[in-house]
PDB file of C-alpha atoms in Angstrom:
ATOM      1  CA  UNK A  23      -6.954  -7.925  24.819  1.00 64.00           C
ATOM      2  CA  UNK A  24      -3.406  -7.171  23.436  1.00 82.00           C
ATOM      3  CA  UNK A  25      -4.001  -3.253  22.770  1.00 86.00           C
ATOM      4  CA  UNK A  26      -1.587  -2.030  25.651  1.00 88.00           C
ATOM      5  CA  UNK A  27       1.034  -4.159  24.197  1.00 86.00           C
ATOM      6  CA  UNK A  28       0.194  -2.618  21.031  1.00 86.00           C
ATOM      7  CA  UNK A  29       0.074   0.564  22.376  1.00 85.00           C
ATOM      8  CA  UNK A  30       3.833   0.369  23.551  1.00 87.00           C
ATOM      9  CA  UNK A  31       5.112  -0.619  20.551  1.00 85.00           C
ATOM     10  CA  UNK A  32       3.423   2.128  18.509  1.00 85.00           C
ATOM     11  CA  UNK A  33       5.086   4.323  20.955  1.00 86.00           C
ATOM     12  CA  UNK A  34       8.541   2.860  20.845  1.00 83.00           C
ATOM     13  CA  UNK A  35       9.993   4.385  17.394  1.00 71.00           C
ATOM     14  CA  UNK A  36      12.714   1.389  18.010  1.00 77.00           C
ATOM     15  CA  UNK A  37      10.029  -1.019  17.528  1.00 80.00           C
ATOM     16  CA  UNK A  38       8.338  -0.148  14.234  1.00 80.00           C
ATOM     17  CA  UNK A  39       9.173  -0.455  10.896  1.00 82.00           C
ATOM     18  CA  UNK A  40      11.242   2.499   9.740  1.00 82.00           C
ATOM     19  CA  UNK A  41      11.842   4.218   6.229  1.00 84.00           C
ATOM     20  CA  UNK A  42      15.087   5.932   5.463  1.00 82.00           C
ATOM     21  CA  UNK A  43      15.325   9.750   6.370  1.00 84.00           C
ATOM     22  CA  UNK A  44      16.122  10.409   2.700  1.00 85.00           C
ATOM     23  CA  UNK A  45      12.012   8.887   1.906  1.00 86.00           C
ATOM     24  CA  UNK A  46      10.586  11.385   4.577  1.00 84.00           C
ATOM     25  CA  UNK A  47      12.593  14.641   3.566  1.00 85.00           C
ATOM     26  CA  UNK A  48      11.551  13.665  -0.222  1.00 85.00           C
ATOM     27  CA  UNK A  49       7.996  13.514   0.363  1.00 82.00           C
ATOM     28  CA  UNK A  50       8.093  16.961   2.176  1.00 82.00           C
ATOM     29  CA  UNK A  51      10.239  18.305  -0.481  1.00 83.00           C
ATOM     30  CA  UNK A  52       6.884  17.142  -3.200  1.00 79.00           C
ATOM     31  CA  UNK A  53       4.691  19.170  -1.170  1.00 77.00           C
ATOM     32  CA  UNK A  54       5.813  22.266  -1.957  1.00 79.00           C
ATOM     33  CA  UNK A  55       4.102  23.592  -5.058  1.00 78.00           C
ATOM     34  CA  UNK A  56       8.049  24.684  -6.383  1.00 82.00           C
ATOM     35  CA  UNK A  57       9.820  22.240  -5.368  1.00 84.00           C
ATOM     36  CA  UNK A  58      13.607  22.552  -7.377  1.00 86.00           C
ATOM     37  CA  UNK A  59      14.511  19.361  -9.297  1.00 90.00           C
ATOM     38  CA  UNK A  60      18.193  19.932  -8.962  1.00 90.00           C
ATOM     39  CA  UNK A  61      17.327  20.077  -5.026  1.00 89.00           C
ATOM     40  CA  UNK A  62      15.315  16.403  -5.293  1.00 89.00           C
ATOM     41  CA  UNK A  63      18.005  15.102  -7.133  1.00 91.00           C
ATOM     42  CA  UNK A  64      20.353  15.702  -4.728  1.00 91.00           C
ATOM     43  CA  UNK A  65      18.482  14.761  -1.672  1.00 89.00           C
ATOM     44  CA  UNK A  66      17.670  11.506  -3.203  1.00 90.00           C
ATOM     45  CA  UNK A  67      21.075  10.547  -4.244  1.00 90.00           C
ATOM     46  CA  UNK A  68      22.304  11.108  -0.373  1.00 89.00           C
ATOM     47  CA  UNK A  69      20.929   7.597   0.015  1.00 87.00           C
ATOM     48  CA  UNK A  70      22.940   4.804  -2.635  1.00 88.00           C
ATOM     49  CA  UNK A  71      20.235   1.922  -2.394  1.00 87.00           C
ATOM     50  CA  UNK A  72      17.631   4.269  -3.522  1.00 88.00           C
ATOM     51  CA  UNK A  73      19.686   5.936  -5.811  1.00 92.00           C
ATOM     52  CA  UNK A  74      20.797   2.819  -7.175  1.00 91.00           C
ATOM     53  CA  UNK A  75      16.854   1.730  -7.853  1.00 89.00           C
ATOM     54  CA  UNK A  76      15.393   4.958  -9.287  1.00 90.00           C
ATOM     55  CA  UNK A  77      17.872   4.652 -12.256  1.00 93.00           C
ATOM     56  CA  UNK A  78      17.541   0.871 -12.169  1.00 92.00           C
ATOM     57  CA  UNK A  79      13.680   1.341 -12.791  1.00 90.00           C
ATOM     58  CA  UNK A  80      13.894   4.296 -14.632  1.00 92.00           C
ATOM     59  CA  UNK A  81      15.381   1.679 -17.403  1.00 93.00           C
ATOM     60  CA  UNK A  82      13.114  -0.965 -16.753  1.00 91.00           C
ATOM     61  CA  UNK A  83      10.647  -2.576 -19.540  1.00 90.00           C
ATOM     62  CA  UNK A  84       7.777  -1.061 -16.919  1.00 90.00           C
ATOM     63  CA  UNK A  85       8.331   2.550 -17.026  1.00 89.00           C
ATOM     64  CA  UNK A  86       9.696   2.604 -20.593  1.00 86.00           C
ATOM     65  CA  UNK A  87      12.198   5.678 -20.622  1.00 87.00           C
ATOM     66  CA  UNK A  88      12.550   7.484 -24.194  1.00 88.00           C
ATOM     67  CA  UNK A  89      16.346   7.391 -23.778  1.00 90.00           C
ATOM     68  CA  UNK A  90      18.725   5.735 -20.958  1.00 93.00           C
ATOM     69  CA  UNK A  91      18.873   7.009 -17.633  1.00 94.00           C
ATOM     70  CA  UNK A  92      22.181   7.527 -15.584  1.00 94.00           C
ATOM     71  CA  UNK A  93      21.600   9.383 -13.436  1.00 93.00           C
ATOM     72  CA  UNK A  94      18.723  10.403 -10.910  1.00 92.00           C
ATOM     73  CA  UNK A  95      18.341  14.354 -12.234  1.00 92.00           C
ATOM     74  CA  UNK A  96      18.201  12.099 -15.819  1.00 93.00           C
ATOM     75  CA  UNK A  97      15.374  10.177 -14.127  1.00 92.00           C
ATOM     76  CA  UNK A  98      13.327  13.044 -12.778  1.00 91.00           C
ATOM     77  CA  UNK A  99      13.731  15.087 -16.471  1.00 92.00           C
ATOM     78  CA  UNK A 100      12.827  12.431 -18.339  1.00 92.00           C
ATOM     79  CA  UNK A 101       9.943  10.402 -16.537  1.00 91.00           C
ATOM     80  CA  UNK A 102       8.664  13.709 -14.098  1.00 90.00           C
ATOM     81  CA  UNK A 103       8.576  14.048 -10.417  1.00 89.00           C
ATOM     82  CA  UNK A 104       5.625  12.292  -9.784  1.00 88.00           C
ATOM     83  CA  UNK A 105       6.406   8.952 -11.227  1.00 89.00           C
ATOM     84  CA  UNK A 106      10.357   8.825  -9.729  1.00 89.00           C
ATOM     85  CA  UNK A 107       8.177   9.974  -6.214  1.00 88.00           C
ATOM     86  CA  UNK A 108       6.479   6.218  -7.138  1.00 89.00           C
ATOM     87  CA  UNK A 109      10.052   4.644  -7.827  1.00 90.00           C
ATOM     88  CA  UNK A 110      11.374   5.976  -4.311  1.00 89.00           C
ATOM     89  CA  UNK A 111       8.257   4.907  -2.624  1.00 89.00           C
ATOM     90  CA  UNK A 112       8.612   1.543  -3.915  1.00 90.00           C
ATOM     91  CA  UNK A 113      12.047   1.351  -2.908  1.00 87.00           C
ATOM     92  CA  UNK A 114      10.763   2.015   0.617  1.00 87.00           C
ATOM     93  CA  UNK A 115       7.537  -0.544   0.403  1.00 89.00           C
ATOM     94  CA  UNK A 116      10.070  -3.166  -0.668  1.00 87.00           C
ATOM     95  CA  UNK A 117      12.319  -2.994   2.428  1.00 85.00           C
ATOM     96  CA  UNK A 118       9.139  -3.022   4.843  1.00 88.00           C
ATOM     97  CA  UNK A 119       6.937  -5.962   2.938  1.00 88.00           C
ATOM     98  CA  UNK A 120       9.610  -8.202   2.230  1.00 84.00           C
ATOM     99  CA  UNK A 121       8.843 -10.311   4.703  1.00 84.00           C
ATOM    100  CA  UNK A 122       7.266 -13.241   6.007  1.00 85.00           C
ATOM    101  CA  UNK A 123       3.841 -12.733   7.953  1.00 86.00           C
ATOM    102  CA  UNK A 124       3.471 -16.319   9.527  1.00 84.00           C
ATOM    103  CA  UNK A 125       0.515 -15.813  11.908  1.00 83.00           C
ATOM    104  CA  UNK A 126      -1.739 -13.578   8.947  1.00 85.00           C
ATOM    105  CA  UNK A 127      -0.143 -16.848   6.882  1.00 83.00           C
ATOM    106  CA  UNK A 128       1.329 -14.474   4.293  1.00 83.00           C
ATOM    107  CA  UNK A 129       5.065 -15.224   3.168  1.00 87.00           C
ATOM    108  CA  UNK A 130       6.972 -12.225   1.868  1.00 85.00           C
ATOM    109  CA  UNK A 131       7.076 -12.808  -1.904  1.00 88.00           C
ATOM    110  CA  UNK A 132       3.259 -12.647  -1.728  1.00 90.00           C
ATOM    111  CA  UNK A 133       2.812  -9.854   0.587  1.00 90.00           C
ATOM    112  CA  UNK A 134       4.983  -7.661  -1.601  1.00 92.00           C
ATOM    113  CA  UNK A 135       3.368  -8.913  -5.063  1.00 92.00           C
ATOM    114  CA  UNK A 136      -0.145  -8.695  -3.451  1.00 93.00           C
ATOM    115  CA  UNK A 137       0.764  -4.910  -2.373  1.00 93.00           C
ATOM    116  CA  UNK A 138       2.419  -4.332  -5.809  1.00 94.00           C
ATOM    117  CA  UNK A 139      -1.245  -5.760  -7.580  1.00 96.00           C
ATOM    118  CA  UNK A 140      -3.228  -3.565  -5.453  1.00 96.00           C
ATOM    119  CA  UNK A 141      -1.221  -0.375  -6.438  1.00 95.00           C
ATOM    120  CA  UNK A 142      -1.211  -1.502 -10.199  1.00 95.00           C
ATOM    121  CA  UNK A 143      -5.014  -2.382 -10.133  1.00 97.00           C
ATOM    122  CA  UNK A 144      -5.601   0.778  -8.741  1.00 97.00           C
ATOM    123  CA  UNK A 145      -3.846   2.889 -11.106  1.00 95.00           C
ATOM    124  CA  UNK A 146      -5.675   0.688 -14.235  1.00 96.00           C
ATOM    125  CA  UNK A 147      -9.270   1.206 -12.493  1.00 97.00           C
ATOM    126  CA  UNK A 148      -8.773   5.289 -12.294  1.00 97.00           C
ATOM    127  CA  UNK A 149      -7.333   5.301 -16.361  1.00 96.00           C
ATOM    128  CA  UNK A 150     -10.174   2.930 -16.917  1.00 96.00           C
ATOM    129  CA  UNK A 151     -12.938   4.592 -15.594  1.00 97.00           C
ATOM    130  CA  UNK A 152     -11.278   7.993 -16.155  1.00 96.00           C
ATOM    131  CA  UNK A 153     -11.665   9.084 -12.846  1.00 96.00           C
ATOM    132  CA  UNK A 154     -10.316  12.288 -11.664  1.00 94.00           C
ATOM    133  CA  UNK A 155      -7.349  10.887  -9.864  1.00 94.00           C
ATOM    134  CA  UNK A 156      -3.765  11.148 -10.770  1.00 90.00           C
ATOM    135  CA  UNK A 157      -2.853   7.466 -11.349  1.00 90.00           C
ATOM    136  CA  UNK A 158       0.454   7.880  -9.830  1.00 88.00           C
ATOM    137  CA  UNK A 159      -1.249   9.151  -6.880  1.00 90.00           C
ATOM    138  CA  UNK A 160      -3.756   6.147  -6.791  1.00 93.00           C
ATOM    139  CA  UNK A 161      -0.635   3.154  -7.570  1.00 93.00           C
ATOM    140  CA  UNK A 162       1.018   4.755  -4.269  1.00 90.00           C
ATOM    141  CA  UNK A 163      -2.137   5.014  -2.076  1.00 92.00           C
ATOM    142  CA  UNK A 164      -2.722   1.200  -2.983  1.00 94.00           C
ATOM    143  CA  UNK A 165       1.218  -0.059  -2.429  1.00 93.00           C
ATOM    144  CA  UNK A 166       0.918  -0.020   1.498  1.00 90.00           C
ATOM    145  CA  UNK A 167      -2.017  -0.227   2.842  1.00 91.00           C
ATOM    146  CA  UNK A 168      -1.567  -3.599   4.396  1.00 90.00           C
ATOM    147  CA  UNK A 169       1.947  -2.422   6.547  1.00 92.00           C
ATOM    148  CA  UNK A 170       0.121  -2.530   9.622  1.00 92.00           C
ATOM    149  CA  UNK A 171       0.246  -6.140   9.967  1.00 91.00           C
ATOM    150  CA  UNK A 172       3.567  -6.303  10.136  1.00 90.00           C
ATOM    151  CA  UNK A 173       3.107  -4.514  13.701  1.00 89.00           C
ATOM    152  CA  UNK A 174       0.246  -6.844  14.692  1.00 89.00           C
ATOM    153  CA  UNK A 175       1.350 -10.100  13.553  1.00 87.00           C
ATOM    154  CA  UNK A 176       4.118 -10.257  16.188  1.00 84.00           C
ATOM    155  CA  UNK A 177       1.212 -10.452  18.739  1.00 86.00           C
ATOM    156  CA  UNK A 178      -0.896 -13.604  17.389  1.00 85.00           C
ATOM    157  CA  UNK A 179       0.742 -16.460  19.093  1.00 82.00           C
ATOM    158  CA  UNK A 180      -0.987 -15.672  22.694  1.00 85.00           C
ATOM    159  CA  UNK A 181      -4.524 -15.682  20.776  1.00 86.00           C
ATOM    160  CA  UNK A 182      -4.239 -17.920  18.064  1.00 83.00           C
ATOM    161  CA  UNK A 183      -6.536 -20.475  18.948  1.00 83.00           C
ATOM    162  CA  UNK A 184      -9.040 -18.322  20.056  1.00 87.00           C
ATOM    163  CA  UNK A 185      -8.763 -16.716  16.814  1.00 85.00           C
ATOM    164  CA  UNK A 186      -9.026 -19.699  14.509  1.00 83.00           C
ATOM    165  CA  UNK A 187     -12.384 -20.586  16.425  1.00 86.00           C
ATOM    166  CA  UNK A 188     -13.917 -17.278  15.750  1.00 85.00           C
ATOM    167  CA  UNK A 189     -12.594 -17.646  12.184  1.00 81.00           C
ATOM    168  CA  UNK A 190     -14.102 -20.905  12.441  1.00 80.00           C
ATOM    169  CA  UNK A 191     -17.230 -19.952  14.269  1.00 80.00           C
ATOM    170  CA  UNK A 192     -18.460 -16.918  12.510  1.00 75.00           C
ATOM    171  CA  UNK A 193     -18.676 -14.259  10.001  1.00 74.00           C
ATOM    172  CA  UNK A 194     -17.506 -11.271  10.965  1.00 78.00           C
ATOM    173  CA  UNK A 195     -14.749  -9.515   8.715  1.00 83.00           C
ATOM    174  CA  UNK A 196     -11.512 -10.044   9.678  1.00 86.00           C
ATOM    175  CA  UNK A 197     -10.320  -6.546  10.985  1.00 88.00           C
ATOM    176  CA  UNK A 198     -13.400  -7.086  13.640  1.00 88.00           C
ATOM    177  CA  UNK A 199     -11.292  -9.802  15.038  1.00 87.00           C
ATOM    178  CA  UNK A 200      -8.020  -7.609  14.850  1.00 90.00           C
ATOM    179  CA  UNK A 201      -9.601  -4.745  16.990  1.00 91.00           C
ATOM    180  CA  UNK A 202     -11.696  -7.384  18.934  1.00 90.00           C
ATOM    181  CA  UNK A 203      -8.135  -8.818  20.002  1.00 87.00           C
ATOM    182  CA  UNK A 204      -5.385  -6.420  19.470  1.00 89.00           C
ATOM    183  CA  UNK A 205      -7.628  -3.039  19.827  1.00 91.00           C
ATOM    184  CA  UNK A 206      -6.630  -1.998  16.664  1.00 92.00           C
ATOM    185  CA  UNK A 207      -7.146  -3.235  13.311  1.00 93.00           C
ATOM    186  CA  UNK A 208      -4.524  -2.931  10.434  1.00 94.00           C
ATOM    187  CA  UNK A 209      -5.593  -0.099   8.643  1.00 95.00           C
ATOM    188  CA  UNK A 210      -5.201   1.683  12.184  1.00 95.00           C
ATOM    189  CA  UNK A 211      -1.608   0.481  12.340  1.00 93.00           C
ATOM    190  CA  UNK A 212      -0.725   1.671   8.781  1.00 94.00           C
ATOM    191  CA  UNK A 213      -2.552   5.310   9.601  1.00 95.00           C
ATOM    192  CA  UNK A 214      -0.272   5.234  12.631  1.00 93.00           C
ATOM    193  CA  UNK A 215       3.075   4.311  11.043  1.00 91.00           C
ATOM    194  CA  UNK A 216       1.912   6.573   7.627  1.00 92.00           C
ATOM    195  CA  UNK A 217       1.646   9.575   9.889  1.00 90.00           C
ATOM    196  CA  UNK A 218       4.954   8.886  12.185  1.00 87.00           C
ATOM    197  CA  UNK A 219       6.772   8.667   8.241  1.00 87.00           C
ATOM    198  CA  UNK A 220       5.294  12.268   7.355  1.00 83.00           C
ATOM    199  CA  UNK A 221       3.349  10.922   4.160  1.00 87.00           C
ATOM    200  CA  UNK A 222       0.908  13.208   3.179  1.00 86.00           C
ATOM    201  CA  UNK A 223      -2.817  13.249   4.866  1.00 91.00           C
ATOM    202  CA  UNK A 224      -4.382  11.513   1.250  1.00 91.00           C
ATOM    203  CA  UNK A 225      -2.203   8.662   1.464  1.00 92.00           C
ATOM    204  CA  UNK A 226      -3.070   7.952   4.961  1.00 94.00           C
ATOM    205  CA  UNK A 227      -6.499   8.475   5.002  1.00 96.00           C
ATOM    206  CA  UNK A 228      -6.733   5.708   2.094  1.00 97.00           C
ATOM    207  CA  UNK A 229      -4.774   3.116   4.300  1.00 96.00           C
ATOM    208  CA  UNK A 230      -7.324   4.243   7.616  1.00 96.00           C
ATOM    209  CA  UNK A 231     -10.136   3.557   5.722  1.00 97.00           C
ATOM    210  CA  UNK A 232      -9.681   0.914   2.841  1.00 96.00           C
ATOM    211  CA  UNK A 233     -12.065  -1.512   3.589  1.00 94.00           C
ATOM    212  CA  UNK A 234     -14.331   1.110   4.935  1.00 95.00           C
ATOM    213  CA  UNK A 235     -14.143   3.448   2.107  1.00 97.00           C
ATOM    214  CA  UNK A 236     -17.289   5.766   3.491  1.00 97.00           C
ATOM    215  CA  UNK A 237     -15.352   6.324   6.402  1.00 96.00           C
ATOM    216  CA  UNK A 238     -12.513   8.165   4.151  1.00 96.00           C
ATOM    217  CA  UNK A 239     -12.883  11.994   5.041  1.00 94.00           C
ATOM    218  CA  UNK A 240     -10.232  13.426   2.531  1.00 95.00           C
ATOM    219  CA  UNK A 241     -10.635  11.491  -0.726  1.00 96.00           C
ATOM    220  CA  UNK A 242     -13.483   8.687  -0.610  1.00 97.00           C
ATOM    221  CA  UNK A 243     -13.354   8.712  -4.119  1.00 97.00           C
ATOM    222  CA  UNK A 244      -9.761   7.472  -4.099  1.00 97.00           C
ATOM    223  CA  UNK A 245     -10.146   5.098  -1.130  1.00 97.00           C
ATOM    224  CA  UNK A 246     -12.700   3.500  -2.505  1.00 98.00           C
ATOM    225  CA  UNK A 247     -10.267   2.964  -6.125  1.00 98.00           C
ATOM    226  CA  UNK A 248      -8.013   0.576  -3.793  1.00 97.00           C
ATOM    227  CA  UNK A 249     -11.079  -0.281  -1.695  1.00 97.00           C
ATOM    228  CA  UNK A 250     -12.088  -2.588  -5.090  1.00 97.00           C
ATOM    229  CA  UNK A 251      -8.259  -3.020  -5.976  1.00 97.00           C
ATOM    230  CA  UNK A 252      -7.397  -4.111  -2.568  1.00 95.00           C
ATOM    231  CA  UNK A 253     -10.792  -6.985  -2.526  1.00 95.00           C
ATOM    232  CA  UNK A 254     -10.702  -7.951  -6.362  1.00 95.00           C
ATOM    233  CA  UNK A 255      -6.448  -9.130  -5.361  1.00 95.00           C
ATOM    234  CA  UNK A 256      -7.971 -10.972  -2.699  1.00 92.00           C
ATOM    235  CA  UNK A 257     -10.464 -13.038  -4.136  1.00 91.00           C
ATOM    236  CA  UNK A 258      -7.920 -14.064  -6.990  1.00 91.00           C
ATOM    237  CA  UNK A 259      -6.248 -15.654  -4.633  1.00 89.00           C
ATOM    238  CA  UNK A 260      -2.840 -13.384  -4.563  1.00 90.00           C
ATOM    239  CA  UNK A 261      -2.244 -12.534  -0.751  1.00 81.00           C
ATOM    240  CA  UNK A 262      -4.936 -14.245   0.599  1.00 84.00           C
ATOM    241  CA  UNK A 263      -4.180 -14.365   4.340  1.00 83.00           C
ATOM    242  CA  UNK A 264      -5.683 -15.856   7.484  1.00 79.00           C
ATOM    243  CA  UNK A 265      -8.917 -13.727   7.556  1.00 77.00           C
ATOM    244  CA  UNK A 266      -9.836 -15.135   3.844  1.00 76.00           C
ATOM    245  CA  UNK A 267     -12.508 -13.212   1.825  1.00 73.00           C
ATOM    246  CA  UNK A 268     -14.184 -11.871   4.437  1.00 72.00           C
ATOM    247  CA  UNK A 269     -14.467  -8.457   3.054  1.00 83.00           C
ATOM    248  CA  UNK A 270     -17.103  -7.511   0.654  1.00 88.00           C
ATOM    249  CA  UNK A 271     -17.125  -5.061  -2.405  1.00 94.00           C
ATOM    250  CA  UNK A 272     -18.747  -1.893  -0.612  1.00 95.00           C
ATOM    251  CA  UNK A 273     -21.812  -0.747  -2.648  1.00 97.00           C
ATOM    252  CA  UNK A 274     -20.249   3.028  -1.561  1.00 97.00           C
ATOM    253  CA  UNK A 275     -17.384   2.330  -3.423  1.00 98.00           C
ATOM    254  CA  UNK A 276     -19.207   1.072  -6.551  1.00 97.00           C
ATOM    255  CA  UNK A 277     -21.149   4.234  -6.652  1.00 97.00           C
ATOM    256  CA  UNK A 278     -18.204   6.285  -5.942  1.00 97.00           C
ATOM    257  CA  UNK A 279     -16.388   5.002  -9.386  1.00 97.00           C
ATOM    258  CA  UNK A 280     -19.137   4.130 -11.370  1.00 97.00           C
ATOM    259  CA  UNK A 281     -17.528  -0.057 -11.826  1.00 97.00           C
ATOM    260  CA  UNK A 282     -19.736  -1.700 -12.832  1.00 96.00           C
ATOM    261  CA  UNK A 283     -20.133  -5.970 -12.590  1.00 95.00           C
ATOM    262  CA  UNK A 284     -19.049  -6.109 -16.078  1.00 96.00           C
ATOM    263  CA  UNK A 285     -16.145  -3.941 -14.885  1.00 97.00           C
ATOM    264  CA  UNK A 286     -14.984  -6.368 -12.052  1.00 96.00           C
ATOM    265  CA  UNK A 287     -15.123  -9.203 -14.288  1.00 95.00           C
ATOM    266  CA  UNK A 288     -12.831  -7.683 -16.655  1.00 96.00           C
ATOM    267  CA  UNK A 289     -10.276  -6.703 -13.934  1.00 95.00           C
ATOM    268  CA  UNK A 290     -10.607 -10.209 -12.826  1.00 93.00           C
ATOM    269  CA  UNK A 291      -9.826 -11.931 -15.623  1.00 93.00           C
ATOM    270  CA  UNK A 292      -7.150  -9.257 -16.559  1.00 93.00           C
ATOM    271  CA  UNK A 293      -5.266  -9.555 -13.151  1.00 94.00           C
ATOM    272  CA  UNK A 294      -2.776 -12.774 -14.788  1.00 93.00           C
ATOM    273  CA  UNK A 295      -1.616  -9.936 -17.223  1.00 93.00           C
ATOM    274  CA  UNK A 296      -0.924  -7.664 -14.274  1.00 91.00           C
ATOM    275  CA  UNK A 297       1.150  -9.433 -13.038  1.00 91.00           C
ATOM    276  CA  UNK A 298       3.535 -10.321 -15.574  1.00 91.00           C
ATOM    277  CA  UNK A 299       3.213  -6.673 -16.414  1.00 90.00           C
ATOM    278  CA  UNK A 300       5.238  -6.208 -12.886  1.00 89.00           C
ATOM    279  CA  UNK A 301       7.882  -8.675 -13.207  1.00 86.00           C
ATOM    280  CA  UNK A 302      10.665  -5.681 -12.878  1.00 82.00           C
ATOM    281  CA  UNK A 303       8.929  -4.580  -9.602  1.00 85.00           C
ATOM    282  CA  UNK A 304       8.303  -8.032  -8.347  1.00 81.00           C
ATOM    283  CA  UNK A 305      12.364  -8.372  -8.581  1.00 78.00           C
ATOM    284  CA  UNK A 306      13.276  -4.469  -6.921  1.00 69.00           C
TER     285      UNK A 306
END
């Protein structure tokens, strides 16, 4: 088993995948109950690439602004906190999924519109279903709950064989073989690096607990939202990696949100439109 090596690269901050300062002082900022928008303007606009995006998006066909946007404080006034919060999130996701995940045989450009389908999926099944979730909250929780193989997938090349004949050999879901050889699985991983980023306990109890969604201890109801998301992406074929569909749709999570079969075939055969729906955040 790899987990020691693992365990010293989830201890070596050098090692992992890092998000700008500006992302982490932004997300504390949004948990204050009064936070100043003058204040988030100007804390977001210390960093140029984000800056740069949030009124790049702002304009975009996908979030539709009533009037153009110059500048960030423009942004925040016009679309509200919580969906510029998305646009700086997405800013961050971009610079840790693009790229290429050879041994989970994921290239970048699917990784990143695989995340991006979860996230969007998500937000349609809680407006669908009229769950009690805030939407924005729900595209965000789905964007990155598959970071955690970007830490792992450095350490397949020792076990790859011996992987490919349990793949071949059996049945077991996929993240049994990543804690089988690696002593963690992904979703691990992702709680790891979401806590070591400061994101709020919600967001990183989804990515813990995604494919498990009765293991979510804070909000099973919106774990198991990207739970479905996360396996109806899949089986369209969209960021399909090396441990297939190995994952089923967890009954818990169908009771959870009320979809129904008639449901899942309609987010199916709706997931084409999706995804030209994105084409602005395909391109961030």
């Amino acid at each position: 088993m790899l987990k020691s090596k693992v365990d010293e690269v989830l201890q070596d901050v050098n090692k992992l995948p890092a998000i700008s300062s500006v992302v982490s002082k932004v997300l504390e900022k949004l948990q204050k109950p009064d936070v100043n928008i003058a204040d988030l303007a100007q804390e977001i606009s210390k960093d140029p690439a984000i800056t740069a995006n949030v009124i790049k998006l702002s304009n975009s066909a996908y979030y539709r602004a009533s009037k153009p946007i110059r500048t960030v404080q423009e942004a925040l006034m016009t679309l509200g906190i919580k969906t510029v919060k998305e646009i700086v999130l997405l800013t961050a996701a971009k610079g840790i999924l693009s790229q290429d995940l050879n041994s989970y045989q994921l290239e970048a450009a699917q990784l990143w519109t695989a995340s991006l389908l979860v996230a969007e999926l998500s937000s349609k099944i809680v407006q669908h279903k009229k769950l009690k979730i805030d939407k924005d909250l729900a595209f965000t929780s789905g964007l990155l709950c598959s970071v955690g193989k970007i830490v792992l997938a450095q350490f397949f090349s020792p076990v790859m064989m011996q992987i490919k004949t349990d793949l071949k050999d059996n049945q077991e879901p996929f993240p049994t073989l990543e804690k089988k050889y690696f002593g963690y699985t992904h979703m691990e991983v992702s709680e790891s690096l979401l806590k070591r980023w400061n994101f709020p306990e919600e967001l990183t109890d989804v990515v813990a607990n995604y494919l498990n969604p009765e293991n979510s201890k804070v909000n099973p109801l919106l774990t198991s939202v990207v739970h479905i998301a996360s396996i109806l992406i899949v089986v369209s074929g969209i960021g399909i990696d090396i441990g297939g569909e190995s994952v089923p749709i967890s009954p818990f999570a169908l009771s959870q949100t009320g979809v129904t079969d008639s449901d899942i075939e309609t987010y199916f055969v709706h997931i084409p439109d999706l995804q030209a729906g994105l084409a602005d955040l395909l391109n961030v």
